Amino acid sequence: MKNILMLPIQASTQSAAIDHIIVLVHWLMLIMFVGWISYFLYTIFRFRSSKNTKASYHGVKTHFSSYLEIGLVLIEVFLLVGLSIPFWQNVVTAFPPAEKALTVRVVAQQFAWNVHYPGKDGRFGKTNSSFVNSQTNPIGLDPQDPYGKDDILTVNQLNVPINKPVIVRLSSLDVIHCFGIPLMRLKQDVLPGMKIPTWFEATKLGTFEIMCAQLCGVGHYRMRGFVNVMKPEDFKSWMTEQEELLLEEAEADDSEDDFWS
């Protein structure tokens, strides 16, 4: 069944469990399809006009159809209670401990993904919508907050280490978006005015596409980003490089202020 569905590669720890649910549901759908078609063909043959020349106004007097309906309801209850709810609790909402995970903020806007990392201090700077500037400060980082001085911001590029849980805190600046990484089997709606967490753990090195799975405006087609899964040492080097760039920018700003003062 997995080959028939042509599922993409599994690039996260959640992928196998999600694919298992998808395959199982399709098997159940196939069984139900065969059952319904068989029953449909049976009724066509059983009640064909050549054998039933006189119309019956009383219908079938057995309880077979009632038993069939009860069976279908039980199957649906099993899908919901036996599979979907436990899966949701164990895979989707069972967040890893924050101290063992990389935590990032992703702020969606028409039509980009703004990725916000805490700096060396491990704390995010305060944000406020009054500071939002689409060109220089798309996430509204408070310029006076000392915890935000070393924060790192990228656009459409989410860099993460392999085999480390990543907690993503999602929010939106404007309309409803949907943060989706198909090869990680991750998709989460992003609603304005809400902070919505999700998480994944990458198991393959490489670059994987981030898509917006919610029609969000005329530029929806170009709202693409990328997850760059790195070796831990490469990710650490990248973070160090970004911190050095921030330090250089801060020194340049101080020099400019001294020049004009």
PDB file of C-alpha atoms in Angstrom:
ATOM      1  CA  MET A   1       0.000   0.000   0.000  1.00  0.00           C
ATOM      2  CA  LYS A   2       2.844   2.399   0.831  1.00  0.00           C
ATOM      3  CA  ASN A   3       4.266   1.949  -2.683  1.00  0.00           C
ATOM      4  CA  ILE A   4       0.857   2.517  -4.244  1.00  0.00           C
ATOM      5  CA  LEU A   5       0.383   5.753  -2.281  1.00  0.00           C
ATOM      6  CA  MET A   6       3.888   6.885  -3.325  1.00  0.00           C
ATOM      7  CA  LEU A   7       4.581   8.520   0.027  1.00  0.00           C
ATOM      8  CA  PRO A   8       7.691  10.745   0.065  1.00  0.00           C
ATOM      9  CA  ILE A   9      10.813  10.000   2.079  1.00  0.00           C
ATOM     10  CA  GLN A  10      10.591  10.087   5.853  1.00  0.00           C
ATOM     11  CA  ALA A  11      12.768  12.901   7.213  1.00  0.00           C
ATOM     12  CA  SER A  12      11.616  13.159  10.837  1.00  0.00           C
ATOM     13  CA  THR A  13      10.918  10.958  13.838  1.00  0.00           C
ATOM     14  CA  GLN A  14       7.167  11.517  13.403  1.00  0.00           C
ATOM     15  CA  SER A  15       7.112  10.451   9.750  1.00  0.00           C
ATOM     16  CA  ALA A  16       6.882   6.679  10.284  1.00  0.00           C
ATOM     17  CA  ALA A  17       3.954   6.936  12.723  1.00  0.00           C
ATOM     18  CA  ILE A  18       2.043   9.308  10.448  1.00  0.00           C
ATOM     19  CA  ASP A  19       2.669   7.127   7.395  1.00  0.00           C
ATOM     20  CA  HIS A  20       1.482   4.093   9.362  1.00  0.00           C
ATOM     21  CA  ILE A  21      -1.812   5.841  10.118  1.00  0.00           C
ATOM     22  CA  ILE A  22      -2.188   6.902   6.466  1.00  0.00           C
ATOM     23  CA  VAL A  23      -1.589   3.349   5.203  1.00  0.00           C
ATOM     24  CA  LEU A  24      -3.929   1.820   7.799  1.00  0.00           C
ATOM     25  CA  VAL A  25      -6.731   4.259   6.989  1.00  0.00           C
ATOM     26  CA  HIS A  26      -6.371   3.550   3.267  1.00  0.00           C
ATOM     27  CA  TRP A  27      -6.585  -0.210   3.916  1.00  0.00           C
ATOM     28  CA  LEU A  28      -9.781   0.347   5.890  1.00  0.00           C
ATOM     29  CA  MET A  29     -11.117   2.587   3.123  1.00  0.00           C
ATOM     30  CA  LEU A  30     -10.350  -0.144   0.583  1.00  0.00           C
ATOM     31  CA  ILE A  31     -12.171  -2.756   2.676  1.00  0.00           C
ATOM     32  CA  MET A  32     -15.182  -0.453   3.034  1.00  0.00           C
ATOM     33  CA  PHE A  33     -15.105   0.340  -0.694  1.00  0.00           C
ATOM     34  CA  VAL A  34     -15.086  -3.347  -1.638  1.00  0.00           C
ATOM     35  CA  GLY A  35     -17.853  -4.010   0.878  1.00  0.00           C
ATOM     36  CA  TRP A  36     -20.093  -1.215  -0.381  1.00  0.00           C
ATOM     37  CA  ILE A  37     -19.545  -2.076  -4.049  1.00  0.00           C
ATOM     38  CA  SER A  38     -20.264  -5.742  -3.337  1.00  0.00           C
ATOM     39  CA  TYR A  39     -23.459  -4.821  -1.508  1.00  0.00           C
ATOM     40  CA  PHE A  40     -24.439  -2.429  -4.299  1.00  0.00           C
ATOM     41  CA  LEU A  41     -23.934  -5.099  -6.978  1.00  0.00           C
ATOM     42  CA  TYR A  42     -25.842  -7.616  -4.861  1.00  0.00           C
ATOM     43  CA  THR A  43     -28.859  -5.312  -4.572  1.00  0.00           C
ATOM     44  CA  ILE A  44     -28.823  -4.652  -8.323  1.00  0.00           C
ATOM     45  CA  PHE A  45     -28.802  -8.393  -9.021  1.00  0.00           C
ATOM     46  CA  ARG A  46     -31.159  -9.370  -6.203  1.00  0.00           C
ATOM     47  CA  PHE A  47     -33.844  -6.828  -7.020  1.00  0.00           C
ATOM     48  CA  ARG A  48     -33.551  -6.767 -10.810  1.00  0.00           C
ATOM     49  CA  SER A  49     -36.796  -6.109 -12.638  1.00  0.00           C
ATOM     50  CA  SER A  50     -36.927  -9.530 -14.289  1.00  0.00           C
ATOM     51  CA  LYS A  51     -37.247 -11.179 -10.866  1.00  0.00           C
ATOM     52  CA  ASN A  52     -39.351  -8.466  -9.245  1.00  0.00           C
ATOM     53  CA  THR A  53     -42.043  -7.575 -11.732  1.00  0.00           C
ATOM     54  CA  LYS A  54     -44.322  -6.207  -9.023  1.00  0.00           C
ATOM     55  CA  ALA A  55     -43.155  -3.315  -6.879  1.00  0.00           C
ATOM     56  CA  SER A  56     -42.926  -3.940  -3.148  1.00  0.00           C
ATOM     57  CA  TYR A  57     -43.961  -1.135  -0.820  1.00  0.00           C
ATOM     58  CA  HIS A  58     -42.828  -2.901   2.339  1.00  0.00           C
ATOM     59  CA  GLY A  59     -39.082  -3.118   1.674  1.00  0.00           C
ATOM     60  CA  VAL A  60     -36.643  -5.603   3.098  1.00  0.00           C
ATOM     61  CA  LYS A  61     -37.800  -7.038   6.403  1.00  0.00           C
ATOM     62  CA  THR A  62     -34.417  -8.214   7.698  1.00  0.00           C
ATOM     63  CA  HIS A  63     -32.164  -6.219  10.028  1.00  0.00           C
ATOM     64  CA  PHE A  64     -29.017  -6.756   7.976  1.00  0.00           C
ATOM     65  CA  SER A  65     -28.762  -3.098   6.942  1.00  0.00           C
ATOM     66  CA  SER A  66     -29.084  -1.989  10.565  1.00  0.00           C
ATOM     67  CA  TYR A  67     -26.280  -4.317  11.608  1.00  0.00           C
ATOM     68  CA  LEU A  68     -24.171  -3.010   8.735  1.00  0.00           C
ATOM     69  CA  GLU A  69     -24.715   0.592   9.813  1.00  0.00           C
ATOM     70  CA  ILE A  70     -23.815  -0.266  13.410  1.00  0.00           C
ATOM     71  CA  GLY A  71     -20.645  -1.963  12.184  1.00  0.00           C
ATOM     72  CA  LEU A  72     -19.628   1.115  10.188  1.00  0.00           C
ATOM     73  CA  VAL A  73     -20.234   3.360  13.199  1.00  0.00           C
ATOM     74  CA  LEU A  74     -18.036   1.082  15.331  1.00  0.00           C
ATOM     75  CA  ILE A  75     -15.276   1.263  12.714  1.00  0.00           C
ATOM     76  CA  GLU A  76     -15.430   5.071  12.770  1.00  0.00           C
ATOM     77  CA  VAL A  77     -15.350   5.095  16.573  1.00  0.00           C
ATOM     78  CA  PHE A  78     -12.296   2.835  16.441  1.00  0.00           C
ATOM     79  CA  LEU A  79     -10.575   5.172  13.979  1.00  0.00           C
ATOM     80  CA  LEU A  80     -11.226   8.172  16.204  1.00  0.00           C
ATOM     81  CA  VAL A  81     -10.808   6.752  19.711  1.00  0.00           C
ATOM     82  CA  GLY A  82      -8.443   3.876  19.019  1.00  0.00           C
ATOM     83  CA  LEU A  83      -6.103   5.525  16.514  1.00  0.00           C
ATOM     84  CA  SER A  84      -6.489   9.270  16.025  1.00  0.00           C
ATOM     85  CA  ILE A  85      -6.712  10.477  19.631  1.00  0.00           C
ATOM     86  CA  PRO A  86      -3.823   8.312  20.979  1.00  0.00           C
ATOM     87  CA  PHE A  87      -1.716   9.266  17.964  1.00  0.00           C
ATOM     88  CA  TRP A  88      -2.423  12.966  18.512  1.00  0.00           C
ATOM     89  CA  GLN A  89      -1.506  12.693  22.196  1.00  0.00           C
ATOM     90  CA  ASN A  90       1.665  10.650  21.677  1.00  0.00           C
ATOM     91  CA  VAL A  91       3.097  12.309  18.574  1.00  0.00           C
ATOM     92  CA  VAL A  92       1.630  15.775  18.110  1.00  0.00           C
ATOM     93  CA  THR A  93       1.083  17.148  21.620  1.00  0.00           C
ATOM     94  CA  ALA A  94       3.804  15.214  23.483  1.00  0.00           C
ATOM     95  CA  PHE A  95       6.395  17.968  23.322  1.00  0.00           C
ATOM     96  CA  PRO A  96      10.022  17.176  24.172  1.00  0.00           C
ATOM     97  CA  PRO A  97      11.563  18.835  27.267  1.00  0.00           C
ATOM     98  CA  ALA A  98      12.480  22.429  26.438  1.00  0.00           C
ATOM     99  CA  GLU A  99      15.984  22.021  27.883  1.00  0.00           C
ATOM    100  CA  LYS A 100      16.720  19.227  25.392  1.00  0.00           C
ATOM    101  CA  ALA A 101      15.286  21.008  22.364  1.00  0.00           C
ATOM    102  CA  LEU A 102      16.090  23.948  20.120  1.00  0.00           C
ATOM    103  CA  THR A 103      13.318  26.531  20.428  1.00  0.00           C
ATOM    104  CA  VAL A 104      12.681  28.999  17.607  1.00  0.00           C
ATOM    105  CA  ARG A 105       9.951  31.439  16.730  1.00  0.00           C
ATOM    106  CA  VAL A 106       8.498  31.506  13.232  1.00  0.00           C
ATOM    107  CA  VAL A 107       6.427  34.564  12.358  1.00  0.00           C
ATOM    108  CA  ALA A 108       4.363  34.238   9.189  1.00  0.00           C
ATOM    109  CA  GLN A 109       3.499  37.205   7.019  1.00  0.00           C
ATOM    110  CA  GLN A 110       2.379  37.775   3.466  1.00  0.00           C
ATOM    111  CA  PHE A 111       4.451  36.196   1.921  1.00  0.00           C
ATOM    112  CA  ALA A 112       7.447  35.048   3.970  1.00  0.00           C
ATOM    113  CA  TRP A 113       8.533  33.037   7.005  1.00  0.00           C
ATOM    114  CA  ASN A 114      10.509  35.072   9.568  1.00  0.00           C
ATOM    115  CA  VAL A 115      12.636  32.810  11.759  1.00  0.00           C
ATOM    116  CA  HIS A 116      13.716  34.123  15.173  1.00  0.00           C
ATOM    117  CA  TYR A 117      16.479  32.438  17.212  1.00  0.00           C
ATOM    118  CA  PRO A 118      17.513  33.365  20.758  1.00  0.00           C
ATOM    119  CA  GLY A 119      21.138  34.447  21.048  1.00  0.00           C
ATOM    120  CA  LYS A 120      23.866  33.318  23.429  1.00  0.00           C
ATOM    121  CA  ASP A 121      21.756  34.191  26.463  1.00  0.00           C
ATOM    122  CA  GLY A 122      19.157  31.636  25.358  1.00  0.00           C
ATOM    123  CA  ARG A 123      16.314  34.134  25.801  1.00  0.00           C
ATOM    124  CA  PHE A 124      14.107  35.730  23.192  1.00  0.00           C
ATOM    125  CA  GLY A 125      13.882  39.490  23.100  1.00  0.00           C
ATOM    126  CA  LYS A 126      10.487  41.103  23.625  1.00  0.00           C
ATOM    127  CA  THR A 127       8.363  41.765  20.571  1.00  0.00           C
ATOM    128  CA  ASN A 128       5.550  44.230  20.016  1.00  0.00           C
ATOM    129  CA  SER A 129       3.462  44.995  16.946  1.00  0.00           C
ATOM    130  CA  SER A 130       4.244  48.705  17.325  1.00  0.00           C
ATOM    131  CA  PHE A 131       7.865  47.997  16.357  1.00  0.00           C
ATOM    132  CA  VAL A 132       7.021  46.038  13.204  1.00  0.00           C
ATOM    133  CA  ASN A 133       8.727  47.302  10.062  1.00  0.00           C
ATOM    134  CA  SER A 134       8.443  45.108   6.978  1.00  0.00           C
ATOM    135  CA  GLN A 135      11.947  46.069   5.825  1.00  0.00           C
ATOM    136  CA  THR A 136      14.061  46.317   8.972  1.00  0.00           C
ATOM    137  CA  ASN A 137      12.089  44.675  11.793  1.00  0.00           C
ATOM    138  CA  PRO A 138       9.457  42.251  10.444  1.00  0.00           C
ATOM    139  CA  ILE A 139       8.873  40.513  13.798  1.00  0.00           C
ATOM    140  CA  GLY A 140       8.592  43.704  15.889  1.00  0.00           C
ATOM    141  CA  LEU A 141      11.648  43.091  18.076  1.00  0.00           C
ATOM    142  CA  ASP A 142      11.941  45.693  20.859  1.00  0.00           C
ATOM    143  CA  PRO A 143      15.195  47.601  20.149  1.00  0.00           C
ATOM    144  CA  GLN A 144      15.505  48.585  23.823  1.00  0.00           C
ATOM    145  CA  ASP A 145      15.256  45.077  25.242  1.00  0.00           C
ATOM    146  CA  PRO A 146      18.739  43.824  26.226  1.00  0.00           C
ATOM    147  CA  TYR A 147      17.699  40.195  25.667  1.00  0.00           C
ATOM    148  CA  GLY A 148      16.993  40.959  22.019  1.00  0.00           C
ATOM    149  CA  LYS A 149      20.403  42.427  21.208  1.00  0.00           C
ATOM    150  CA  ASP A 150      21.917  39.041  20.343  1.00  0.00           C
ATOM    151  CA  ASP A 151      18.833  37.482  18.738  1.00  0.00           C
ATOM    152  CA  ILE A 152      19.244  36.084  15.236  1.00  0.00           C
ATOM    153  CA  LEU A 153      16.714  36.631  12.453  1.00  0.00           C
ATOM    154  CA  THR A 154      16.522  34.865   9.099  1.00  0.00           C
ATOM    155  CA  VAL A 155      13.913  34.998   6.355  1.00  0.00           C
ATOM    156  CA  ASN A 156      12.655  31.782   4.741  1.00  0.00           C
ATOM    157  CA  GLN A 157      15.625  29.845   6.128  1.00  0.00           C
ATOM    158  CA  LEU A 158      15.171  27.561   9.141  1.00  0.00           C
ATOM    159  CA  ASN A 159      18.518  26.032  10.104  1.00  0.00           C
ATOM    160  CA  VAL A 160      18.371  23.126  12.567  1.00  0.00           C
ATOM    161  CA  PRO A 161      20.709  20.377  13.800  1.00  0.00           C
ATOM    162  CA  ILE A 162      19.983  16.766  12.943  1.00  0.00           C
ATOM    163  CA  ASN A 163      18.619  14.398  15.614  1.00  0.00           C
ATOM    164  CA  LYS A 164      17.626  17.236  17.948  1.00  0.00           C
ATOM    165  CA  PRO A 165      14.003  18.146  18.750  1.00  0.00           C
ATOM    166  CA  VAL A 166      12.965  21.562  17.451  1.00  0.00           C
ATOM    167  CA  ILE A 167      10.078  23.401  19.108  1.00  0.00           C
ATOM    168  CA  VAL A 168       8.573  25.963  16.739  1.00  0.00           C
ATOM    169  CA  ARG A 169       6.453  28.747  18.209  1.00  0.00           C
ATOM    170  CA  LEU A 170       4.215  29.950  15.409  1.00  0.00           C
ATOM    171  CA  SER A 171       2.458  33.300  15.057  1.00  0.00           C
ATOM    172  CA  SER A 172       1.140  35.470  12.234  1.00  0.00           C
ATOM    173  CA  LEU A 173       1.424  39.165  11.467  1.00  0.00           C
ATOM    174  CA  ASP A 174      -1.596  39.338   9.182  1.00  0.00           C
ATOM    175  CA  VAL A 175      -3.819  36.512   7.922  1.00  0.00           C
ATOM    176  CA  ILE A 176      -4.211  32.761   8.433  1.00  0.00           C
ATOM    177  CA  HIS A 177      -1.237  30.766   7.177  1.00  0.00           C
ATOM    178  CA  CYS A 178      -0.312  27.089   7.445  1.00  0.00           C
ATOM    179  CA  PHE A 179       3.241  26.047   8.300  1.00  0.00           C
ATOM    180  CA  GLY A 180       3.969  22.842   6.414  1.00  0.00           C
ATOM    181  CA  ILE A 181       7.075  20.697   5.924  1.00  0.00           C
ATOM    182  CA  PRO A 182       5.815  17.740   3.843  1.00  0.00           C
ATOM    183  CA  LEU A 183       8.895  15.528   4.183  1.00  0.00           C
ATOM    184  CA  MET A 184       8.786  16.011   7.963  1.00  0.00           C
ATOM    185  CA  ARG A 185       5.048  15.183   7.936  1.00  0.00           C
ATOM    186  CA  LEU A 186       4.412  18.474   9.719  1.00  0.00           C
ATOM    187  CA  LYS A 187       1.535  20.873   9.100  1.00  0.00           C
ATOM    188  CA  GLN A 188       0.078  23.408  11.525  1.00  0.00           C
ATOM    189  CA  ASP A 189      -2.314  26.313  10.966  1.00  0.00           C
ATOM    190  CA  VAL A 190      -1.031  29.724  12.052  1.00  0.00           C
ATOM    191  CA  LEU A 191      -3.745  32.086  13.285  1.00  0.00           C
ATOM    192  CA  PRO A 192      -3.422  35.855  13.848  1.00  0.00           C
ATOM    193  CA  GLY A 193      -3.447  36.777  17.529  1.00  0.00           C
ATOM    194  CA  MET A 194      -2.415  33.305  18.684  1.00  0.00           C
ATOM    195  CA  LYS A 195       0.911  31.686  19.576  1.00  0.00           C
ATOM    196  CA  ILE A 196       0.766  28.076  18.450  1.00  0.00           C
ATOM    197  CA  PRO A 197       3.554  25.598  19.228  1.00  0.00           C
ATOM    198  CA  THR A 198       4.520  22.591  17.137  1.00  0.00           C
ATOM    199  CA  TRP A 199       7.639  20.451  16.947  1.00  0.00           C
ATOM    200  CA  PHE A 200       9.667  18.024  14.872  1.00  0.00           C
ATOM    201  CA  GLU A 201      12.975  16.181  14.971  1.00  0.00           C
ATOM    202  CA  ALA A 202      14.862  15.878  11.686  1.00  0.00           C
ATOM    203  CA  THR A 203      16.539  12.563  10.917  1.00  0.00           C
ATOM    204  CA  LYS A 204      18.029  13.303   7.490  1.00  0.00           C
ATOM    205  CA  LEU A 205      20.599  15.863   6.417  1.00  0.00           C
ATOM    206  CA  GLY A 206      19.646  18.164   3.573  1.00  0.00           C
ATOM    207  CA  THR A 207      17.341  20.968   2.548  1.00  0.00           C
ATOM    208  CA  PHE A 208      13.575  20.508   2.736  1.00  0.00           C
ATOM    209  CA  GLU A 209      10.842  22.856   1.584  1.00  0.00           C
ATOM    210  CA  ILE A 210       8.569  24.829   3.893  1.00  0.00           C
ATOM    211  CA  MET A 211       5.243  25.580   2.268  1.00  0.00           C
ATOM    212  CA  CYS A 212       2.224  27.633   3.192  1.00  0.00           C
ATOM    213  CA  ALA A 213      -0.686  25.192   2.943  1.00  0.00           C
ATOM    214  CA  GLN A 214      -3.344  27.889   3.346  1.00  0.00           C
ATOM    215  CA  LEU A 215      -4.373  30.279   0.581  1.00  0.00           C
ATOM    216  CA  CYS A 216      -3.184  33.573   2.076  1.00  0.00           C
ATOM    217  CA  GLY A 217      -3.361  36.110  -0.753  1.00  0.00           C
ATOM    218  CA  VAL A 218      -2.259  36.836  -4.303  1.00  0.00           C
ATOM    219  CA  GLY A 219       1.387  36.054  -3.467  1.00  0.00           C
ATOM    220  CA  HIS A 220       0.607  32.714  -1.818  1.00  0.00           C
ATOM    221  CA  TYR A 221       2.445  30.845  -4.573  1.00  0.00           C
ATOM    222  CA  ARG A 222       5.785  32.370  -3.571  1.00  0.00           C
ATOM    223  CA  MET A 223       5.495  31.853   0.189  1.00  0.00           C
ATOM    224  CA  ARG A 224       8.227  29.227   0.329  1.00  0.00           C
ATOM    225  CA  GLY A 225      10.961  28.614   2.830  1.00  0.00           C
ATOM    226  CA  PHE A 226      13.554  25.945   3.488  1.00  0.00           C
ATOM    227  CA  VAL A 227      14.622  23.798   6.418  1.00  0.00           C
ATOM    228  CA  ASN A 228      18.369  23.258   6.324  1.00  0.00           C
ATOM    229  CA  VAL A 229      19.221  20.210   8.428  1.00  0.00           C
ATOM    230  CA  MET A 230      22.874  20.334   9.488  1.00  0.00           C
ATOM    231  CA  LYS A 231      25.333  18.319  11.492  1.00  0.00           C
ATOM    232  CA  PRO A 232      25.475  19.624  15.093  1.00  0.00           C
ATOM    233  CA  GLU A 233      28.967  21.065  14.623  1.00  0.00           C
ATOM    234  CA  ASP A 234      27.913  22.832  11.406  1.00  0.00           C
ATOM    235  CA  PHE A 235      24.874  24.313  13.126  1.00  0.00           C
ATOM    236  CA  LYS A 236      27.030  25.526  16.002  1.00  0.00           C
ATOM    237  CA  SER A 237      29.442  27.132  13.525  1.00  0.00           C
ATOM    238  CA  TRP A 238      26.542  28.836  11.754  1.00  0.00           C
ATOM    239  CA  MET A 239      25.209  30.233  15.045  1.00  0.00           C
ATOM    240  CA  THR A 240      28.686  31.516  15.960  1.00  0.00           C
ATOM    241  CA  GLU A 241      28.986  33.154  12.548  1.00  0.00           C
ATOM    242  CA  GLN A 242      25.624  34.899  12.971  1.00  0.00           C
ATOM    243  CA  GLU A 243      26.602  36.122  16.441  1.00  0.00           C
ATOM    244  CA  GLU A 244      29.833  37.580  15.049  1.00  0.00           C
ATOM    245  CA  LEU A 245      27.913  39.364  12.300  1.00  0.00           C
ATOM    246  CA  LEU A 246      25.581  40.880  14.893  1.00  0.00           C
ATOM    247  CA  LEU A 247      28.567  42.061  16.915  1.00  0.00           C
ATOM    248  CA  GLU A 248      30.122  43.674  13.846  1.00  0.00           C
ATOM    249  CA  GLU A 249      26.847  45.429  13.019  1.00  0.00           C
ATOM    250  CA  ALA A 250      26.547  46.710  16.592  1.00  0.00           C
ATOM    251  CA  GLU A 251      30.122  48.053  16.496  1.00  0.00           C
ATOM    252  CA  ALA A 252      29.435  49.731  13.151  1.00  0.00           C
ATOM    253  CA  ASP A 253      26.304  51.388  14.566  1.00  0.00           C
ATOM    254  CA  ASP A 254      28.260  52.628  17.607  1.00  0.00           C
ATOM    255  CA  SER A 255      30.960  54.078  15.352  1.00  0.00           C
ATOM    256  CA  GLU A 256      28.343  55.883  13.282  1.00  0.00           C
ATOM    257  CA  ASP A 257      26.723  57.302  16.421  1.00  0.00           C
ATOM    258  CA  ASP A 258      30.113  58.538  17.660  1.00  0.00           C
ATOM    259  CA  PHE A 259      30.754  60.192  14.290  1.00  0.00           C
ATOM    260  CA  TRP A 260      27.541  62.203  14.411  1.00  0.00           C
ATOM    261  CA  SER A 261      27.655  63.013  18.136  1.00  0.00           C
TER     262      SER A 261
END
